[in-house]
């Protein structure tokens, strides 16, 4: 993923720690769908890596779900409209 910056903006975990929902901000946003496809394809590997790092702290390694956080695009659009 050269030339792309991915930031985790929000993470929520279910009360029983079985599901983890992560919102990702992707820059440039034009490549967001492509990057999300790659992340979803490798989510099993990401979950495995997470499990190896926290296996002594957690009983259950959560299922990972990723979503695009488009709040920065929304803010930019509002700024453009206000400038007009």
PDB file of C-alpha atoms in Angstrom, residues 25-76:
ATOM      1  CA  UNK A  25      -9.633   6.764   7.793  1.00  0.00           C
ATOM      2  CA  UNK A  26      -7.880   6.313   4.435  1.00  0.00           C
ATOM      3  CA  UNK A  27      -5.893   9.004   2.635  1.00  0.00           C
ATOM      4  CA  UNK A  28      -6.224   9.531  -0.291  1.00  0.00           C
ATOM      5  CA  UNK A  29      -9.906   8.695  -0.051  1.00  0.00           C
ATOM      6  CA  UNK A  30     -10.119   7.828  -3.771  1.00  0.00           C
ATOM      7  CA  UNK A  31      -8.368   4.533  -3.046  1.00  0.00           C
ATOM      8  CA  UNK A  32     -10.572   3.739  -0.053  1.00  0.00           C
ATOM      9  CA  UNK A  33     -12.564   0.897  -1.610  1.00  0.00           C
ATOM     10  CA  UNK A  34      -9.425  -0.796  -2.960  1.00  0.00           C
ATOM     11  CA  UNK A  35      -7.682  -0.585   0.403  1.00  0.00           C
ATOM     12  CA  UNK A  36     -10.755  -1.865   2.267  1.00  0.00           C
ATOM     13  CA  UNK A  37     -10.899  -4.899  -0.044  1.00  0.00           C
ATOM     14  CA  UNK A  38      -7.264  -5.674   0.775  1.00  0.00           C
ATOM     15  CA  UNK A  39      -7.836  -5.225   4.504  1.00  0.00           C
ATOM     16  CA  UNK A  40     -10.938  -7.441   4.482  1.00  0.00           C
ATOM     17  CA  UNK A  41      -9.060 -10.134   2.531  1.00  0.00           C
ATOM     18  CA  UNK A  42      -6.300 -10.161   5.150  1.00  0.00           C
ATOM     19  CA  UNK A  43      -8.547  -9.824   8.211  1.00  0.00           C
ATOM     20  CA  UNK A  44      -7.882 -13.450   9.209  1.00  0.00           C
ATOM     21  CA  UNK A  45      -4.148 -12.789   9.187  1.00  0.00           C
ATOM     22  CA  UNK A  46      -4.646  -9.545  11.154  1.00  0.00           C
ATOM     23  CA  UNK A  47      -6.730 -11.453  13.717  1.00  0.00           C
ATOM     24  CA  UNK A  48      -4.012 -14.115  13.978  1.00  0.00           C
ATOM     25  CA  UNK A  49      -1.339 -11.459  14.589  1.00  0.00           C
ATOM     26  CA  UNK A  50      -3.558  -9.823  17.207  1.00  0.00           C
ATOM     27  CA  UNK A  51      -4.030 -13.203  18.876  1.00  0.00           C
ATOM     28  CA  UNK A  52      -0.308 -13.864  19.084  1.00  0.00           C
ATOM     29  CA  UNK A  53       0.237 -10.489  20.766  1.00  0.00           C
ATOM     30  CA  UNK A  54      -2.606 -10.613  23.320  1.00  0.00           C
ATOM     31  CA  UNK A  55      -3.089 -14.348  23.838  1.00  0.00           C
ATOM     32  CA  UNK A  56      -2.202 -14.133  27.530  1.00  0.00           C
ATOM     33  CA  UNK A  57      -4.485 -11.152  28.204  1.00  0.00           C
ATOM     34  CA  UNK A  58      -7.684 -12.226  26.408  1.00  0.00           C
ATOM     35  CA  UNK A  59      -9.656 -15.432  26.569  1.00  0.00           C
ATOM     36  CA  UNK A  60     -11.390 -14.804  23.235  1.00  0.00           C
ATOM     37  CA  UNK A  61      -9.748 -13.135  20.248  1.00  0.00           C
ATOM     38  CA  UNK A  62     -12.492 -10.942  18.761  1.00  0.00           C
ATOM     39  CA  UNK A  63     -13.824 -11.160  15.226  1.00  0.00           C
ATOM     40  CA  UNK A  64     -12.593  -8.089  13.362  1.00  0.00           C
ATOM     41  CA  UNK A  65     -14.873  -5.871  11.284  1.00  0.00           C
ATOM     42  CA  UNK A  66     -13.541  -2.882   9.361  1.00  0.00           C
ATOM     43  CA  UNK A  67     -15.434   0.152   8.072  1.00  0.00           C
ATOM     44  CA  UNK A  68     -14.411   3.326   6.279  1.00  0.00           C
ATOM     45  CA  UNK A  69     -14.619   6.488   8.376  1.00  0.00           C
ATOM     46  CA  UNK A  70     -15.565   9.192   5.896  1.00  0.00           C
ATOM     47  CA  UNK A  71     -16.033  11.988   8.427  1.00  0.00           C
ATOM     48  CA  UNK A  72     -13.030  13.933   7.062  1.00  0.00           C
ATOM     49  CA  UNK A  73     -14.536  13.886   3.559  1.00  0.00           C
ATOM     50  CA  UNK A  74     -17.824  15.078   5.044  1.00  0.00           C
ATOM     51  CA  UNK A  75     -16.068  17.960   6.827  1.00  0.00           C
ATOM     52  CA  UNK A  76     -14.200  18.941   3.650  1.00  0.00           C
TER      53      UNK A  76
END
